[in-house]
Every structure is written in C-alpha cells, then in structure tokens.
C-alpha cells in the first residue's frame, strides 16, 4: 500500500514570496490533515478536511495561508506572503473516515514532510 | 496552550533495559491516545494507541499505560534496542474534534549498545 506522498521535500524562499505544497493521501482515506512542525516542537494542526470539506481550520493563519482539497483526494497548502516564522516542516497526514468510526480506526498516517526555509 | 506535555526532552537507556517515556495531558475530553516514532528527515510513524476505556495496551515490546485520574500515560519499551533510537511523540485526540491529533514536544530516546 502506497503511503502519503508529499512534494517538494525541501524549499527555500525569500520572505514575502509565495510557496505551495502538494499532498496525495493514502487511497481511500477520507480525512486529510496539514500539520506545521517548528524545530523543537510537536506537530501543530493547521487544517483538517473530511473529503473535500473543511472540518477545522481554526489554527490556520488565514491572512496568509490557504488550503484546498479538490475532488476529495489531493490537497495543496499555500503560503502567501511567507514570513521568517513560517520556517518549519509541513506534514500532511491522512486517515480513514473518522466519523462513525471507533477510535482505533482513526490513526493518522504521515508523509515525509516538506521542509520550508524562509530567508 | 500546550494540552499534551512531555516533560523529558531526552532519555538515554542501555540496550536490553526498559525505556519509559512519560506524557501528561490537561484536556479531559481526550479519549484516544497515541504514540508516534520519528526518525530524522521522515514523517512520524504510528506506533501504538490506547482508548480511554482501557488502562493498558500491549504490542510486542511496546506497552502503553493510561492513568485517567492522573491524566498521565506512559510508553514502555522492553527490551530496548539501538534501532529504537528516535524521537517519540505522545498525541491525544477527541471524538468531538474529529480525532485531530494534539502532540507533545517529543522525547528523544537514545539506546546505547
């Protein structure tokens, strides 16, 4: 079974530039998450999709971050304009449809992440 | 507001001995707890989980214990192996928030030969 695919693996941009990350979840997984992991911290949820609808985007800085999941499969996360403090690893994860499931079926599976450096 | 806390940034254990990683949480709505393992330059990998209706779950060398009254859980690795050296993240989730994971800051485990 193929895992969660993310690209690019690394990206270096100047502040005020824009950047986009792509994620392809595990086939059949209805729930998709984007997490931000700053060095020395645990991953922090940015946004959660259920199919192509947004479930939770309360921690997404909407003045500069946007995300979409067209057709309920692939997803993109965009930052425009980037700030120095956006330097982090951006992790995409997916899980089975969390609604109506026992907790044991809700484990999230992560991609390798995109390491973003803003200079 | 850190709802999941791992107060030990690092732990060093000799090969063959027991590794005990600890985690505390503050949100009483959490009903599912997970441990993830992370190697450098890779995403976190699911290791083991426990539901709030249980107090112990075992999978091979890995056992997770949950003490709901103390809002505390721990991961035991017995026996520890050098390949277990990684960063371990404790995470918690709740049904009423779509099971999105709340992570601790992680504990870096080093298993020495």
Tab-separated table of C-alpha atoms in Angstrom:
chain	number	residue	atom	x	y	z
A	1	UNK	CA	0.000	0.000	0.000
A	2	UNK	CA	1.457	3.364	-1.011
A	3	UNK	CA	1.896	5.887	1.774
A	4	UNK	CA	1.157	9.603	1.912
A	5	UNK	CA	3.098	11.403	-0.791
A	6	UNK	CA	4.294	14.987	-0.406
A	7	UNK	CA	6.260	17.323	-2.609
A	8	UNK	CA	8.589	19.075	-2.689
A	9	UNK	CA	10.802	17.657	0.072
A	10	UNK	CA	12.684	20.915	0.553
A	11	UNK	CA	12.007	24.527	-0.353
A	12	UNK	CA	13.938	27.732	0.288
A	13	UNK	CA	12.256	31.053	-0.434
A	14	UNK	CA	12.716	34.679	0.459
A	15	UNK	CA	10.286	36.389	2.819
A	16	UNK	CA	7.249	37.857	1.101
A	17	UNK	CA	7.418	35.241	-1.644
A	18	UNK	CA	4.730	32.612	-2.100
A	19	UNK	CA	5.039	28.829	-1.910
A	20	UNK	CA	2.780	25.808	-2.392
A	21	UNK	CA	2.946	22.274	-1.073
A	22	UNK	CA	1.205	19.231	-2.500
A	23	UNK	CA	-0.112	16.113	-0.791
A	24	UNK	CA	-1.577	12.860	-2.093
A	25	UNK	CA	-3.132	10.823	0.740
A	26	UNK	CA	-3.422	7.081	1.076
A	27	UNK	CA	-6.051	5.744	-1.292
A	28	UNK	CA	-9.453	5.507	0.356
A	29	UNK	CA	-8.633	7.851	3.229
A	30	UNK	CA	-11.380	10.425	3.564
A	31	UNK	CA	-9.716	12.571	6.216
A	32	UNK	CA	-6.686	14.704	5.422
A	33	UNK	CA	-4.666	16.912	7.769
A	34	UNK	CA	-1.961	19.532	7.356
A	35	UNK	CA	0.370	19.997	10.326
A	36	UNK	CA	3.158	22.518	10.919
A	37	UNK	CA	6.184	21.363	12.905
A	38	UNK	CA	8.569	24.064	14.078
A	39	UNK	CA	12.002	22.900	15.183
A	40	UNK	CA	11.911	21.509	18.713
A	41	UNK	CA	8.110	21.377	18.837
A	42	UNK	CA	5.491	18.757	18.171
A	43	UNK	CA	3.362	18.994	15.032
A	44	UNK	CA	0.530	21.519	15.237
A	45	UNK	CA	-2.705	21.102	13.294
A	46	UNK	CA	-3.324	23.730	10.630
A	47	UNK	CA	-6.369	22.321	8.862
A	48	UNK	CA	-8.466	19.156	8.666
A	49	UNK	CA	-10.523	18.051	5.665
A	50	UNK	CA	-13.238	15.432	5.525
A	51	UNK	CA	-13.454	14.520	1.835
A	52	UNK	CA	-13.390	17.962	0.194
A	53	UNK	CA	-14.983	19.850	3.085
A	54	UNK	CA	-13.129	21.719	5.832
A	55	UNK	CA	-13.735	20.313	9.323
A	56	UNK	CA	-11.372	22.516	11.329
A	57	UNK	CA	-9.238	25.438	10.197
A	58	UNK	CA	-9.263	27.347	13.467
A	59	UNK	CA	-5.457	27.378	13.719
A	60	UNK	CA	-4.786	28.286	10.093
A	61	UNK	CA	-3.452	31.863	9.718
A	62	UNK	CA	-5.962	32.720	7.060
A	63	UNK	CA	-4.422	36.083	6.192
A	64	UNK	CA	-1.526	34.247	4.550
A	65	UNK	CA	-2.270	30.512	4.490
A	66	UNK	CA	-4.824	28.764	2.309
A	67	UNK	CA	-5.564	25.126	1.587
A	68	UNK	CA	-7.832	23.218	-0.681
A	69	UNK	CA	-8.726	19.636	-1.383
A	70	UNK	CA	-10.342	19.438	-4.761
A	71	UNK	CA	-12.338	16.276	-5.556
A	72	UNK	CA	-11.661	14.983	-2.047
A	73	UNK	CA	-8.270	13.470	-2.874
A	74	UNK	CA	-5.123	15.578	-3.393
A	75	UNK	CA	-4.559	18.714	-1.385
A	76	UNK	CA	-2.444	21.834	-1.676
A	77	UNK	CA	-1.317	24.217	1.053
A	78	UNK	CA	-0.219	27.710	0.062
A	79	UNK	CA	1.552	30.474	1.911
A	80	UNK	CA	1.422	33.983	0.505
A	81	UNK	CA	3.326	36.051	1.530
A	82	UNK	CA	5.767	33.991	3.587
A	83	UNK	CA	7.320	35.253	6.805
A	84	UNK	CA	10.507	34.171	8.531
A	85	UNK	CA	8.498	32.443	11.277
A	86	UNK	CA	6.888	30.156	8.696
A	87	UNK	CA	10.147	28.204	8.507
A	88	UNK	CA	9.086	24.715	9.543
A	89	UNK	CA	8.339	21.214	8.314
A	90	UNK	CA	4.865	20.930	6.817
A	91	UNK	CA	3.397	17.494	7.295
A	92	UNK	CA	0.424	16.023	5.518
A	93	UNK	CA	-1.429	13.097	7.082
A	94	UNK	CA	-4.471	11.043	6.218
A	95	UNK	CA	-6.778	8.625	7.978
A	96	UNK	CA	-9.889	6.635	7.299
A	97	UNK	CA	-13.203	8.393	7.563
A	98	UNK	CA	-13.095	9.421	11.214
A	99	UNK	CA	-16.811	9.952	11.535
A	100	UNK	CA	-18.772	6.975	12.689
A	101	UNK	CA	-15.615	5.024	13.395
A	102	UNK	CA	-14.327	3.581	16.624
A	103	UNK	CA	-11.181	5.442	17.717
A	104	UNK	CA	-8.995	2.531	16.713
A	105	UNK	CA	-9.583	3.338	13.040
A	106	UNK	CA	-8.623	6.979	13.243
A	107	UNK	CA	-4.830	6.737	13.362
A	108	UNK	CA	-3.225	9.293	11.080
A	109	UNK	CA	-0.511	8.245	8.648
A	110	UNK	CA	2.062	10.898	7.798
A	111	UNK	CA	4.047	11.786	4.729
A	112	UNK	CA	7.749	12.657	4.881
A	113	UNK	CA	7.008	16.353	5.050
A	114	UNK	CA	8.246	19.462	3.252
A	115	UNK	CA	10.983	21.402	4.965
A	116	UNK	CA	10.461	25.115	4.289
A	117	UNK	CA	13.160	27.669	4.966
A	118	UNK	CA	12.240	31.354	4.654
A	119	UNK	CA	15.238	33.666	4.417
B	1	UNK	CA	-1.759	26.350	25.353
B	2	UNK	CA	0.049	23.015	25.457
B	3	UNK	CA	-2.582	20.364	26.183
B	4	UNK	CA	-0.169	17.448	25.850
B	5	UNK	CA	3.119	17.637	27.700
B	6	UNK	CA	6.255	15.562	27.504
B	7	UNK	CA	8.497	16.965	30.193
B	8	UNK	CA	11.601	14.947	29.384
B	9	UNK	CA	13.273	16.228	26.206
B	10	UNK	CA	15.690	13.301	26.146
B	11	UNK	CA	16.310	9.862	27.589
B	12	UNK	CA	19.304	7.535	27.353
B	13	UNK	CA	18.953	3.814	28.028
B	14	UNK	CA	21.244	0.838	27.649
B	15	UNK	CA	20.375	-1.849	25.144
B	16	UNK	CA	18.273	-4.591	26.718
B	17	UNK	CA	16.949	-2.404	29.510
B	18	UNK	CA	13.493	-0.848	29.794
B	19	UNK	CA	12.725	2.564	28.318
B	20	UNK	CA	9.892	4.506	29.950
B	21	UNK	CA	8.567	7.606	28.216
B	22	UNK	CA	6.027	9.754	30.008
B	23	UNK	CA	3.254	12.047	28.887
B	24	UNK	CA	0.692	14.228	30.679
B	25	UNK	CA	-2.438	15.876	29.304
B	26	UNK	CA	-4.815	18.521	30.527
B	27	UNK	CA	-7.941	18.182	28.374
B	28	UNK	CA	-10.438	15.755	29.933
B	29	UNK	CA	-12.242	15.456	26.578
B	30	UNK	CA	-9.371	13.454	25.091
B	31	UNK	CA	-10.497	9.866	24.611
B	32	UNK	CA	-7.820	8.371	22.390
B	33	UNK	CA	-4.072	8.434	22.932
B	34	UNK	CA	-1.298	7.534	20.535
B	35	UNK	CA	2.456	7.277	20.385
B	36	UNK	CA	4.371	8.134	17.243
B	37	UNK	CA	8.016	7.482	16.463
B	38	UNK	CA	10.034	9.806	14.269
B	39	UNK	CA	13.386	9.323	12.615
B	40	UNK	CA	15.296	12.326	11.189
B	41	UNK	CA	14.021	13.558	7.826
B	42	UNK	CA	10.981	11.290	7.989
B	43	UNK	CA	7.381	11.831	8.986
B	44	UNK	CA	6.048	10.464	12.301
B	45	UNK	CA	5.146	6.778	12.228
B	46	UNK	CA	2.249	5.398	14.265
B	47	UNK	CA	3.480	3.061	16.991
B	48	UNK	CA	0.724	2.167	19.437
B	49	UNK	CA	-2.506	3.588	20.802
B	50	UNK	CA	-4.937	3.237	23.673
B	51	UNK	CA	-8.572	4.129	24.114
B	52	UNK	CA	-9.735	5.895	27.252
B	53	UNK	CA	-11.810	2.854	28.209
B	54	UNK	CA	-8.644	0.820	28.732
B	55	UNK	CA	-5.680	1.217	31.041
B	56	UNK	CA	-3.162	-0.914	29.151
B	57	UNK	CA	-2.404	-1.927	25.601
B	58	UNK	CA	0.451	-4.147	24.542
B	59	UNK	CA	2.035	-4.802	21.161
B	60	UNK	CA	5.193	-6.858	21.200
B	61	UNK	CA	7.925	-4.945	23.008
B	62	UNK	CA	5.731	-1.858	23.366
B	63	UNK	CA	3.172	-1.285	26.114
B	64	UNK	CA	1.182	1.856	26.760
B	65	UNK	CA	-0.356	2.532	30.168
B	66	UNK	CA	-3.097	5.068	30.794
B	67	UNK	CA	-3.991	6.590	34.175
B	68	UNK	CA	-7.065	8.693	33.505
B	69	UNK	CA	-7.418	10.045	37.023
B	70	UNK	CA	-3.879	11.412	36.853
B	71	UNK	CA	-4.211	12.382	33.174
B	72	UNK	CA	-0.977	10.522	32.553
B	73	UNK	CA	0.214	7.929	30.096
B	74	UNK	CA	3.476	6.168	29.565
B	75	UNK	CA	5.158	4.070	26.899
B	76	UNK	CA	7.307	1.141	27.968
B	77	UNK	CA	9.777	-0.461	25.583
B	78	UNK	CA	11.187	-3.795	26.738
B	79	UNK	CA	13.835	-4.743	25.831
B	80	UNK	CA	15.188	-1.577	24.272
B	81	UNK	CA	17.166	-1.926	21.051
B	82	UNK	CA	19.524	0.519	19.289
B	83	UNK	CA	17.032	0.756	16.419
B	84	UNK	CA	14.531	2.247	18.869
B	85	UNK	CA	16.625	5.417	18.996
B	86	UNK	CA	14.292	8.123	17.687
B	87	UNK	CA	12.049	10.952	18.827
B	88	UNK	CA	8.818	9.724	20.394
B	89	UNK	CA	5.738	11.908	20.306
B	90	UNK	CA	2.741	11.467	22.544
B	91	UNK	CA	-0.547	12.548	20.973
B	92	UNK	CA	-4.140	12.771	22.118
B	93	UNK	CA	-7.410	13.201	20.277
B	94	UNK	CA	-11.106	13.572	20.933
B	95	UNK	CA	-14.173	12.409	19.063
B	96	UNK	CA	-15.742	15.868	19.330
B	97	UNK	CA	-12.846	17.422	17.407
B	98	UNK	CA	-12.632	14.944	14.546
B	99	UNK	CA	-9.795	12.984	16.149
B	100	UNK	CA	-7.263	15.617	15.118
B	101	UNK	CA	-4.022	14.960	16.965
B	102	UNK	CA	-2.641	17.176	19.705
B	103	UNK	CA	1.049	16.462	20.070
B	104	UNK	CA	3.570	16.857	22.849
B	105	UNK	CA	7.022	18.274	22.109
B	106	UNK	CA	8.595	14.832	21.925
B	107	UNK	CA	11.220	12.866	23.813
B	108	UNK	CA	14.463	11.921	22.101
B	109	UNK	CA	15.376	8.353	23.046
B	110	UNK	CA	18.929	7.094	22.656
B	111	UNK	CA	19.544	3.390	23.159
B	112	UNK	CA	23.235	2.659	23.602
B	113	UNK	CA	24.846	-0.728	22.929
